mmCIF file of C-alpha atoms in Angstrom:
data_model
loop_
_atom_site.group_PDB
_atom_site.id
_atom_site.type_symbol
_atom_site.label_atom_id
_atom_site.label_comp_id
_atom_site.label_asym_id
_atom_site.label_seq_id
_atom_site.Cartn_x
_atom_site.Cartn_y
_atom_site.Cartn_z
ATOM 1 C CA UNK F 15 -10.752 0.077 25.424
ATOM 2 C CA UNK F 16 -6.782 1.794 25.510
ATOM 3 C CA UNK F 17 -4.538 -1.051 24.466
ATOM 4 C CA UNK F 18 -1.503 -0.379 26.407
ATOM 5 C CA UNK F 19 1.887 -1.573 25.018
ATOM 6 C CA UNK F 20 1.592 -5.284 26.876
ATOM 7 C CA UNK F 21 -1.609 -5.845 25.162
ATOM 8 C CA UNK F 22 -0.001 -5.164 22.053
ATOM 9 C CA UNK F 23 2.485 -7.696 22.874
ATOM 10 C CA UNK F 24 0.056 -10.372 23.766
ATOM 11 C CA UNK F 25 -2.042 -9.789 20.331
ATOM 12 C CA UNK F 26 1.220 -9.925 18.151
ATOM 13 C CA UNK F 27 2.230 -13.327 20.532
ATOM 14 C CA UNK F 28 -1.152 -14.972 20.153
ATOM 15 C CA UNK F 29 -2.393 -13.915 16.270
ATOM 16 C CA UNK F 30 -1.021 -17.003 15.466
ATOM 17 C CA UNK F 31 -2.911 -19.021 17.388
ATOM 18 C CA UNK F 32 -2.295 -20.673 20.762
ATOM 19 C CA UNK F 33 0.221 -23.483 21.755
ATOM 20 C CA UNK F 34 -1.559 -26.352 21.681
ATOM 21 C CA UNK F 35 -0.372 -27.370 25.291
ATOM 22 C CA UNK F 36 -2.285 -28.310 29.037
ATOM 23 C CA UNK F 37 -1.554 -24.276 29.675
ATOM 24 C CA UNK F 38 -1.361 -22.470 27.192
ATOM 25 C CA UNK F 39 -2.207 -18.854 28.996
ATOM 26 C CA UNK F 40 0.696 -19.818 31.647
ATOM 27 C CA UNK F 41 2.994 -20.633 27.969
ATOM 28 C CA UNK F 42 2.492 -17.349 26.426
ATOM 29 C CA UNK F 43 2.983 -15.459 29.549
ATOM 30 C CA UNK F 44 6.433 -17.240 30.140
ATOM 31 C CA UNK F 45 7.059 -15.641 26.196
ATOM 32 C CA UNK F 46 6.646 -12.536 27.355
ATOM 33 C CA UNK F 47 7.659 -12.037 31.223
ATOM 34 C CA UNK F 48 4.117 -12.048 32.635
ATOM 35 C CA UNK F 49 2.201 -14.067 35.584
ATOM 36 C CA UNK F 50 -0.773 -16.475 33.203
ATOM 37 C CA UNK F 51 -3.449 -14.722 35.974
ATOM 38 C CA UNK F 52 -2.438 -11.671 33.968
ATOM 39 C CA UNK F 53 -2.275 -13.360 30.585
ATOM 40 C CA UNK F 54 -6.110 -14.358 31.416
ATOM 41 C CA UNK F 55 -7.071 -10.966 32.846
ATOM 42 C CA UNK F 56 -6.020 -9.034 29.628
ATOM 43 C CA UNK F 57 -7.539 -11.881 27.115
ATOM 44 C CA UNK F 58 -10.720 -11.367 29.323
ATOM 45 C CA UNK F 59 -10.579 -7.514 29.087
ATOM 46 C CA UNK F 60 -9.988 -7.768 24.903
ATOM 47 C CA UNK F 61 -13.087 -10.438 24.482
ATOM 48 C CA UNK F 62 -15.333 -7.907 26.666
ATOM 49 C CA UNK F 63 -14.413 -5.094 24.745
ATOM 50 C CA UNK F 64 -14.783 -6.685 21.401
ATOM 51 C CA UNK F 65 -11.046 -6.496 20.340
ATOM 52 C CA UNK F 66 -11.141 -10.464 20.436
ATOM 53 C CA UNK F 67 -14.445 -11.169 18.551
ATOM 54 C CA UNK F 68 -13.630 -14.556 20.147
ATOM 55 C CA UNK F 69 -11.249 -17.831 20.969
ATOM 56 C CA UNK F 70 -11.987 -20.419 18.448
ATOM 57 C CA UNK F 71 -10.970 -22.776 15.752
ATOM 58 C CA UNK F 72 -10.151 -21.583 12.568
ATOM 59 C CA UNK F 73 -12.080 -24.341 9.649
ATOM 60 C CA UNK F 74 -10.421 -24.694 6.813
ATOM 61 C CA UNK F 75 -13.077 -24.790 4.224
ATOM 62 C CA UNK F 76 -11.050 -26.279 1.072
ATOM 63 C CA UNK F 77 -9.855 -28.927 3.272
ATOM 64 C CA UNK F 78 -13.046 -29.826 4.726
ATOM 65 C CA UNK F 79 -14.712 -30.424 0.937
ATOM 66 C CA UNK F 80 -16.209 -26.919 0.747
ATOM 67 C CA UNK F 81 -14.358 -25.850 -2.850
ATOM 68 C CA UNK F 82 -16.910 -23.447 -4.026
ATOM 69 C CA UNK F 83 -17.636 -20.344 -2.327
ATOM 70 C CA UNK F 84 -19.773 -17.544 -3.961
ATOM 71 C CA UNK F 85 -20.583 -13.925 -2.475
ATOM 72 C CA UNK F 86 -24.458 -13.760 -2.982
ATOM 73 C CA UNK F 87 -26.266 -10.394 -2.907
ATOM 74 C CA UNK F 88 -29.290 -8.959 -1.729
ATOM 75 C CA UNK F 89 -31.743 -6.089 -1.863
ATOM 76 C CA UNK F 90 -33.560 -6.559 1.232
ATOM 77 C CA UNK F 91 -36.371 -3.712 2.745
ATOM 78 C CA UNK F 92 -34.493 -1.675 4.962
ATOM 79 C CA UNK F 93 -37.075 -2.174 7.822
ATOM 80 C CA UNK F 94 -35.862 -5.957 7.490
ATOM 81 C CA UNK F 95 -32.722 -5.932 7.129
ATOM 82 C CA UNK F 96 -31.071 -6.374 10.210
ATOM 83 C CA UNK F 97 -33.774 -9.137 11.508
ATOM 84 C CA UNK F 98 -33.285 -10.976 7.916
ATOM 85 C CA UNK F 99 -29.555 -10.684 7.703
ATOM 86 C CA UNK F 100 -29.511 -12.178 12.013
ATOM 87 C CA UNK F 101 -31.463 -15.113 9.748
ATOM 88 C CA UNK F 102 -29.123 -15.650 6.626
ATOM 89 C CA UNK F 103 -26.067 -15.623 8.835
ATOM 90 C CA UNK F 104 -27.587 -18.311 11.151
ATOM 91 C CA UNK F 105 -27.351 -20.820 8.216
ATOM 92 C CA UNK F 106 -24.961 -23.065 8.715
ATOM 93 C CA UNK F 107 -23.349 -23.228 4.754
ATOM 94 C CA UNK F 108 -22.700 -18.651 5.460
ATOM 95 C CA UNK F 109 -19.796 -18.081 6.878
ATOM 96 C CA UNK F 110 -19.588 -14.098 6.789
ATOM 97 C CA UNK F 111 -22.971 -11.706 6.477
ATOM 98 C CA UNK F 112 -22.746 -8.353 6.362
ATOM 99 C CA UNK F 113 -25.096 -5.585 6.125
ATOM 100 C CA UNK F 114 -23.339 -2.366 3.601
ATOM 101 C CA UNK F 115 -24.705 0.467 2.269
ATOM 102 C CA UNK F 116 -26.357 0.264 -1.921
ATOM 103 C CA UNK F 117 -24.179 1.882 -4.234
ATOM 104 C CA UNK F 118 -27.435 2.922 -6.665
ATOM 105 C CA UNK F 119 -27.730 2.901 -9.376
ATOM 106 C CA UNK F 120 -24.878 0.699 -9.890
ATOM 107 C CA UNK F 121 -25.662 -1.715 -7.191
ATOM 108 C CA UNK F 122 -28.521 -2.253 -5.160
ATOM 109 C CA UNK F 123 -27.584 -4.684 -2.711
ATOM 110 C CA UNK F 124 -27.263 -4.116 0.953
ATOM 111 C CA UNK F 125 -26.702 -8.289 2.083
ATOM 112 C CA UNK F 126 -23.751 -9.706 1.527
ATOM 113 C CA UNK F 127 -23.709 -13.500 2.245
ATOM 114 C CA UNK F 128 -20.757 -15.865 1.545
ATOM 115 C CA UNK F 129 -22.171 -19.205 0.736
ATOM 116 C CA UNK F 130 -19.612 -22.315 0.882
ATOM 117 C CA UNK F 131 -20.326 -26.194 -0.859
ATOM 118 C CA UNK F 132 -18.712 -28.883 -2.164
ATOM 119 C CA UNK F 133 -20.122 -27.946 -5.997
ATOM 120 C CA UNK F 134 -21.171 -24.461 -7.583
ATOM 121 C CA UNK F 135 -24.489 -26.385 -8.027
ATOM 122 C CA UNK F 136 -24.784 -26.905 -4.259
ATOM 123 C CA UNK F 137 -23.978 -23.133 -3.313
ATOM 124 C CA UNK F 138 -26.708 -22.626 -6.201
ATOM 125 C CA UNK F 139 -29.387 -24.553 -3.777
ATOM 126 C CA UNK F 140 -28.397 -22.819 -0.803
ATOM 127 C CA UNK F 141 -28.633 -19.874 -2.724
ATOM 128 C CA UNK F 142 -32.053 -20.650 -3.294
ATOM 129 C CA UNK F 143 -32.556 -21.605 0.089
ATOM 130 C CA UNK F 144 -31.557 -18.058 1.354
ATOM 131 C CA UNK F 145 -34.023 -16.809 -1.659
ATOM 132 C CA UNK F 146 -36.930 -18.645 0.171
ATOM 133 C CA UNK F 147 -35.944 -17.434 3.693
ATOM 134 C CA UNK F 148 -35.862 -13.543 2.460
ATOM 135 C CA UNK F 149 -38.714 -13.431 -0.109
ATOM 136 C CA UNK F 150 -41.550 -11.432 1.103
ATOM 137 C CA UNK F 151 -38.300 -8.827 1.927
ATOM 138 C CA UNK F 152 -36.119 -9.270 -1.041
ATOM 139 C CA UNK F 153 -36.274 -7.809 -4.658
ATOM 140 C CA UNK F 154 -33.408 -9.287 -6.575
ATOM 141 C CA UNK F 155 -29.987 -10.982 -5.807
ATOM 142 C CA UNK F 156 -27.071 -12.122 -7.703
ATOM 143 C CA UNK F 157 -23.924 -14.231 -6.672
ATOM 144 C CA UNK F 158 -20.935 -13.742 -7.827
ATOM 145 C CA UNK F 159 -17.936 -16.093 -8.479
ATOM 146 C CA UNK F 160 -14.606 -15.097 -7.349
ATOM 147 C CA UNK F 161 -12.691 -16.210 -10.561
ATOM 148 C CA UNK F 162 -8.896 -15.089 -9.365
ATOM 149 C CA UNK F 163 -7.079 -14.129 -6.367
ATOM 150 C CA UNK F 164 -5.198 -11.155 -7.234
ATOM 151 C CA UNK F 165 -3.440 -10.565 -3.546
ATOM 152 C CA UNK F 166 -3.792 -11.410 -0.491
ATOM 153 C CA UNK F 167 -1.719 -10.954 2.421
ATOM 154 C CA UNK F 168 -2.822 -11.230 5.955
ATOM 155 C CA UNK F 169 -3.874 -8.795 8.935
ATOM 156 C CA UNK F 170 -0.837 -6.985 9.803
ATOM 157 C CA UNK F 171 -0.405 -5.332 13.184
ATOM 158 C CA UNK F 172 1.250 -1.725 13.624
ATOM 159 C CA UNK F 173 4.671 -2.567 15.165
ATOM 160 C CA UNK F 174 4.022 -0.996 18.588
ATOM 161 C CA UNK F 175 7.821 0.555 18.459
ATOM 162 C CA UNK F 176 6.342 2.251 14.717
ATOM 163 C CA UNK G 103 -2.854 -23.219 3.435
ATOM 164 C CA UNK G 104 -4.080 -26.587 2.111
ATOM 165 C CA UNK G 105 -6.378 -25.793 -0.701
ATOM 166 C CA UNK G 106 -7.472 -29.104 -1.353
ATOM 167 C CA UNK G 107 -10.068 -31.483 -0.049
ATOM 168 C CA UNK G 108 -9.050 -34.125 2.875
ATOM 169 C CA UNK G 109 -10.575 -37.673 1.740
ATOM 170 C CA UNK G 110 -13.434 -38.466 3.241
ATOM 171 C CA UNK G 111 -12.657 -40.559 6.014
ATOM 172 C CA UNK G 112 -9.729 -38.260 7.025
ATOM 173 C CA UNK G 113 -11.959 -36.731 10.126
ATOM 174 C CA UNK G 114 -13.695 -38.964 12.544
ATOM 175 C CA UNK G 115 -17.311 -38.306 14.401
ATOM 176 C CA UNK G 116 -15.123 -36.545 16.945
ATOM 177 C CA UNK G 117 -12.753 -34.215 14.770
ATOM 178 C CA UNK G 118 -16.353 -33.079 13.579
ATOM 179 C CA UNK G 119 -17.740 -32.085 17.176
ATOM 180 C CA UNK G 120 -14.503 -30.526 17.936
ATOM 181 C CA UNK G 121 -14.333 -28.492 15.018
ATOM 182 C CA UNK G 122 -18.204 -27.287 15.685
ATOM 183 C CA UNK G 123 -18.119 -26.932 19.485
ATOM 184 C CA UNK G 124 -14.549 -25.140 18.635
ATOM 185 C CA UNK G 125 -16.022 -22.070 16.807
ATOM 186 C CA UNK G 126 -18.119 -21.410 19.765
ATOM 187 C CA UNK G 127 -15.674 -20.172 22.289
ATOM 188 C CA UNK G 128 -12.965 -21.234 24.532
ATOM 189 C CA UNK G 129 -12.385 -21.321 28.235
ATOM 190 C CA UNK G 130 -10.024 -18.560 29.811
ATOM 191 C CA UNK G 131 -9.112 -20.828 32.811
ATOM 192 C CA UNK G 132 -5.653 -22.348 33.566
ATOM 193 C CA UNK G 133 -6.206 -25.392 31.666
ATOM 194 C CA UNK G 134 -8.853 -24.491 28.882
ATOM 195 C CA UNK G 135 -8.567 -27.896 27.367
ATOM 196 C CA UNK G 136 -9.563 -29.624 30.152
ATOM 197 C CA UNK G 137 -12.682 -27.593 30.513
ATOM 198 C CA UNK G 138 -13.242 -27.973 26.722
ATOM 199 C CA UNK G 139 -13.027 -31.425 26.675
ATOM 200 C CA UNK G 140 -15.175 -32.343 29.430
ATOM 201 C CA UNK G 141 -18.201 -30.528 27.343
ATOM 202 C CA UNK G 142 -17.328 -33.069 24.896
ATOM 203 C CA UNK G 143 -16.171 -36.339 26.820
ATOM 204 C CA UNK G 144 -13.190 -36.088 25.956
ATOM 205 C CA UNK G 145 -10.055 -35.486 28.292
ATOM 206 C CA UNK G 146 -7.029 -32.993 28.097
ATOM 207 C CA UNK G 147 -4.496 -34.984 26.899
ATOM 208 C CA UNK G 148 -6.941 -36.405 24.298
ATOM 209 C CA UNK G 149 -8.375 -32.942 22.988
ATOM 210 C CA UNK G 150 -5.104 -31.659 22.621
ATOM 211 C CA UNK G 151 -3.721 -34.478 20.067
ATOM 212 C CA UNK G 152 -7.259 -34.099 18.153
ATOM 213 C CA UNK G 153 -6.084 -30.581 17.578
ATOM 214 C CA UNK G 154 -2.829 -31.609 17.104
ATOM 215 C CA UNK G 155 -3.623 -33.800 14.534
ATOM 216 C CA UNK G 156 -5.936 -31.421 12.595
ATOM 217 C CA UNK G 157 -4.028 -28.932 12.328
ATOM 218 C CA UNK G 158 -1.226 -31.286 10.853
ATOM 219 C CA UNK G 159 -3.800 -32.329 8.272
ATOM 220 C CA UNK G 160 -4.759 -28.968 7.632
ATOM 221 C CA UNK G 161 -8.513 -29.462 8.201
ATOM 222 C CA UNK G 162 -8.564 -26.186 10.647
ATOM 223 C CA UNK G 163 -6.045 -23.434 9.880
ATOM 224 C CA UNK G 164 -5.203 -22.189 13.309
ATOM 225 C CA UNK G 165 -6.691 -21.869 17.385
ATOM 226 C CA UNK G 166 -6.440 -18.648 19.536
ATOM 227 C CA UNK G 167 -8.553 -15.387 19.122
ATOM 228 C CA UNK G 168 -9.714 -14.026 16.473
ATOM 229 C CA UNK G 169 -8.738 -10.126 16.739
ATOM 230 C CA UNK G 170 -11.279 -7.372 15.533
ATOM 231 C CA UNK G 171 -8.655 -5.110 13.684
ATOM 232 C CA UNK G 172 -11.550 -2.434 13.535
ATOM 233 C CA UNK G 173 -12.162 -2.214 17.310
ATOM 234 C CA UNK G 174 -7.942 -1.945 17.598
ATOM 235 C CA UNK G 175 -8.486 1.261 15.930
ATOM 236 C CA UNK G 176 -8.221 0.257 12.017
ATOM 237 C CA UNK G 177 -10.635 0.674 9.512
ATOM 238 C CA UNK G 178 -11.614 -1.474 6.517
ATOM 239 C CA UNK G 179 -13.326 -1.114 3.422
ATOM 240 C CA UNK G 180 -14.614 -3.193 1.165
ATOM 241 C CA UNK G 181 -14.611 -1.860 -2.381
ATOM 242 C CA UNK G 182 -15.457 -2.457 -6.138
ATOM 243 C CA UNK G 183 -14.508 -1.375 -9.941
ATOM 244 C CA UNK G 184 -16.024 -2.178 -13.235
ATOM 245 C CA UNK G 185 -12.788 -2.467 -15.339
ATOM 246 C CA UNK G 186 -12.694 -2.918 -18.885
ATOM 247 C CA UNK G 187 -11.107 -6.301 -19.841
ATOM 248 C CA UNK G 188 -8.576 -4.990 -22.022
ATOM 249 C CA UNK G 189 -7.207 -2.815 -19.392
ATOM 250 C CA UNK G 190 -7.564 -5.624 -16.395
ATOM 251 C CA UNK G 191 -3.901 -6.473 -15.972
ATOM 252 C CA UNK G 192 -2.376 -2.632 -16.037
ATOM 253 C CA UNK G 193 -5.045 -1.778 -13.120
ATOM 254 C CA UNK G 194 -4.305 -5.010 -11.201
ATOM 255 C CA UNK G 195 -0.889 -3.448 -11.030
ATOM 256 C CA UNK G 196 -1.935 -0.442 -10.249
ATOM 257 C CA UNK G 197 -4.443 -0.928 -7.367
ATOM 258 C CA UNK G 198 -2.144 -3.759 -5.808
ATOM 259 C CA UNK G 199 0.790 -1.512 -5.888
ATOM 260 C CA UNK G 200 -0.865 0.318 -2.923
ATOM 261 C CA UNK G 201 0.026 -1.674 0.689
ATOM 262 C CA UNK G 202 -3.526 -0.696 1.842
ATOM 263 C CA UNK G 203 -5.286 -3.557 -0.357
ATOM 264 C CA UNK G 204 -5.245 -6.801 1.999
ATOM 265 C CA UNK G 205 -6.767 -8.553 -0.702
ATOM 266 C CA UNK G 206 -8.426 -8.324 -4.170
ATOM 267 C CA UNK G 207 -10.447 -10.684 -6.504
ATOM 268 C CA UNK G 208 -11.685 -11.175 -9.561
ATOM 269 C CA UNK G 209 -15.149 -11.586 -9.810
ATOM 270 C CA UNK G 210 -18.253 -13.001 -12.277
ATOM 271 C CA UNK G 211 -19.575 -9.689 -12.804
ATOM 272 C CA UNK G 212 -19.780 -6.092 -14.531
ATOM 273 C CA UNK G 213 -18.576 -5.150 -11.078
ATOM 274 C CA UNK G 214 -15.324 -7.678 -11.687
ATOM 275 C CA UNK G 215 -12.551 -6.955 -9.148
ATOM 276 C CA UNK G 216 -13.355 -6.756 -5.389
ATOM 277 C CA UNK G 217 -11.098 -5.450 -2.851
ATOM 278 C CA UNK G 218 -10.477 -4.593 1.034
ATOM 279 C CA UNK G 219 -8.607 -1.780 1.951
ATOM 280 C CA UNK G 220 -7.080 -1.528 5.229
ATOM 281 C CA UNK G 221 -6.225 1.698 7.112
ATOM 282 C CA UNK G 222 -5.276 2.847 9.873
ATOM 283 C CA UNK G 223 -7.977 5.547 10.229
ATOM 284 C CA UNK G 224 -11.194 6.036 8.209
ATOM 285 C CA UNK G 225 -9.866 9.127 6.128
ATOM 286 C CA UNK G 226 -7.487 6.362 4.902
ATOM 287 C CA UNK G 227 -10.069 4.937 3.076
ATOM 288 C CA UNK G 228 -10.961 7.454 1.602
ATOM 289 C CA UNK G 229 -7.838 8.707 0.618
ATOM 290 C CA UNK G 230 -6.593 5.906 -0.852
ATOM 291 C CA UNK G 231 -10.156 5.230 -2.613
ATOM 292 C CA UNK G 232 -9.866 8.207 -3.886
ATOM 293 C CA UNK G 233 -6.162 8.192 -4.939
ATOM 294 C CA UNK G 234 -6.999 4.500 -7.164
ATOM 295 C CA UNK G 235 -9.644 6.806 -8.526
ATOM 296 C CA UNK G 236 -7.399 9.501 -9.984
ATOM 297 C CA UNK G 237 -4.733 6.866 -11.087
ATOM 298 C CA UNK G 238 -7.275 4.216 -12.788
ATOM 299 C CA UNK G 239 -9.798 7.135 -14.037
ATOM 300 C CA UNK G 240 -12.491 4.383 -12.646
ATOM 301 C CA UNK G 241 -14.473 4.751 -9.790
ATOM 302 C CA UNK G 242 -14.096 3.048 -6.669
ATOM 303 C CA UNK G 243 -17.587 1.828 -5.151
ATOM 304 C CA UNK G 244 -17.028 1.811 -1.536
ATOM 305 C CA UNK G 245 -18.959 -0.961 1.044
ATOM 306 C CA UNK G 246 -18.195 -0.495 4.372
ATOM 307 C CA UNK G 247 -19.618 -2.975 6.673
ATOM 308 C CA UNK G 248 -22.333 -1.628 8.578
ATOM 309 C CA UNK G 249 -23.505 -4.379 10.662
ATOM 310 C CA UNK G 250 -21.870 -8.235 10.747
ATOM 311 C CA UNK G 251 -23.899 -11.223 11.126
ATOM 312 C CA UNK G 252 -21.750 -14.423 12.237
ATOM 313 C CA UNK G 253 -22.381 -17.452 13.478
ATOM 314 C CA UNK G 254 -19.584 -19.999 11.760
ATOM 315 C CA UNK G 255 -19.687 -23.021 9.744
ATOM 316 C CA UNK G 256 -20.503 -26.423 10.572
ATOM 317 C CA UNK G 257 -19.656 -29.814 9.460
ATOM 318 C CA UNK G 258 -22.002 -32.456 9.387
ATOM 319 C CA UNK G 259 -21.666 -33.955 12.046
#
């Protein structure tokens, strides 16, 4: 899909979420100088496309008890991979599962799932959970800790003037 | 962004089923939250303050879309070093110091700082990749996603 300049507008008006108001479509488009029937057509248009992945509420996991979080890794059989990582991302404690490419001999992972609990020892049994689900597939795995944030900064959009 | 846990008793039975049914999608009709709420007996007015409320709280973070940067046309890497302890500060500096790293951790492993690059276009990637190369003398594994799996999170109800 072409983003045209408007859509650009609505994305930089909406990444911050949505006023929480009756209308909220009808709210933005007042922002910006268009109808909320267009507002509506052009979120429509993004979601089918796959530019919005989708409309929804954002958890906030330290808030909601869920203080550990470890990236665990697998090597899974490539003829599984895709049916076994649909699987491991269906668990409710994985937030994000991705499939990558092994970076052997260094690393030879190609599932990435991020497990969240209250406890490292909880993300531990879910870890063994997701062992269970993947072994006649899976060779080895590791999790790994994240000990430090070093930076982070948010998604920033190209200025549409730039 | 609150980083600490809400006591228990801070959500009720319905915060919960808003904050599941929430990460499933949202209505694109004139008044969303009315369609919303019905699914969950609730009404407009009454959805809205629930949200209201947890997002004072800071039990969700935000509501609206959630963009896919890649499918706008960037492109994102995820990437990894090995660096020796003793020189884990002085490449910190240097790997932050380029505006392409969103973000970077430290991790529990030989494999012990993690970060996403994000570019414009592919050869970004690898130009930068290859630029922290040259600067660090370390290589830069490179991960790019190849397929995502997501369903969400869910409190217990």
């Amino acid at each position: 899909m072409n983003m045209d300049a408007t859509d650009r507008r609505l994305i930089a008006a909406t990444q911050g979420g949505f006023p929480l108001a009756p209308a909220p479509y009808a709210e933005v488009a007042s922002w910006l100088g268009l109808t909320e029937d267009e507002v509506i057509t052009r979120l429509g248009k993004m979601l089918d496309s796959g530019i919005i992945r989708r409309i929804a509420v954002a958890p906030n996991h330290y808030a909601l008890g869920m203080m550990a979080n470890g990236m665990s890794v697998w090597d899974v059989d490539d003829a599984h991979a895709i049916e076994m990582g649909a699987k491991v991302g269906a668990l409710e404690f994985v937030s994000h599962c991705y499939l990558r490419p092994r970076a052997l001999p260094d690393w030879p992972y190609n599932l990435f799932a991020m497990i969240h609990g209250a406890t490292r020892d909880e993300v531990e049994v879910k870890r063994r959970e997701i062992s269970r689900l993947l072994e006649p597939f899976c060779h080895s795995n590791d999790i790994l800790y994240s000990t430090r944030i070093l930076k982070k900064t948010g998604l920033r959009l190209t200025d549409p003037g730039a | 962004m609150r980083r600490t846990p809400l006591p228990p008793d801070a959500l009720d039975s319905t915060d919960r089923a808003i904050i599941n049914a929430l990460q499933e999608g949202f209505p694109l009709l004139p008044r969303p939250f009315a369609a919303a709420g019905a699914a969950l007996n609730l009404s407009e007015d009454s959805l809205i303050s629930h949200l209201r409320h947890l997002r004072e709280i800071g039990a969700i973070t935000r509501f609206g879309p959630f963009f896919d940067a890649e499918a706008m046309g960037g492109a994102f890497c995820l990437c990894a070093m090995a660096v020796p302890e003793e020189r884990f500060d002085a490449v910190v500096t240097l790997v932050n110091a380029h505006a392409e790293v969103a973000h970077n951790y430290e991790r529990s492993h030989r494999l012990n700082m993690w970060f996403v690059l994000a570019c414009e276009t592919p050869d970004g990637i690898a130009r930068v990749a290859d630029r922290i190369e040259q600067e660090t003398g370390l290589t830069v594994l490179r991960f790019p996603k190849l397929k995502e799996f997501f369903i969400g999170f869910r409190v217990a109800a």
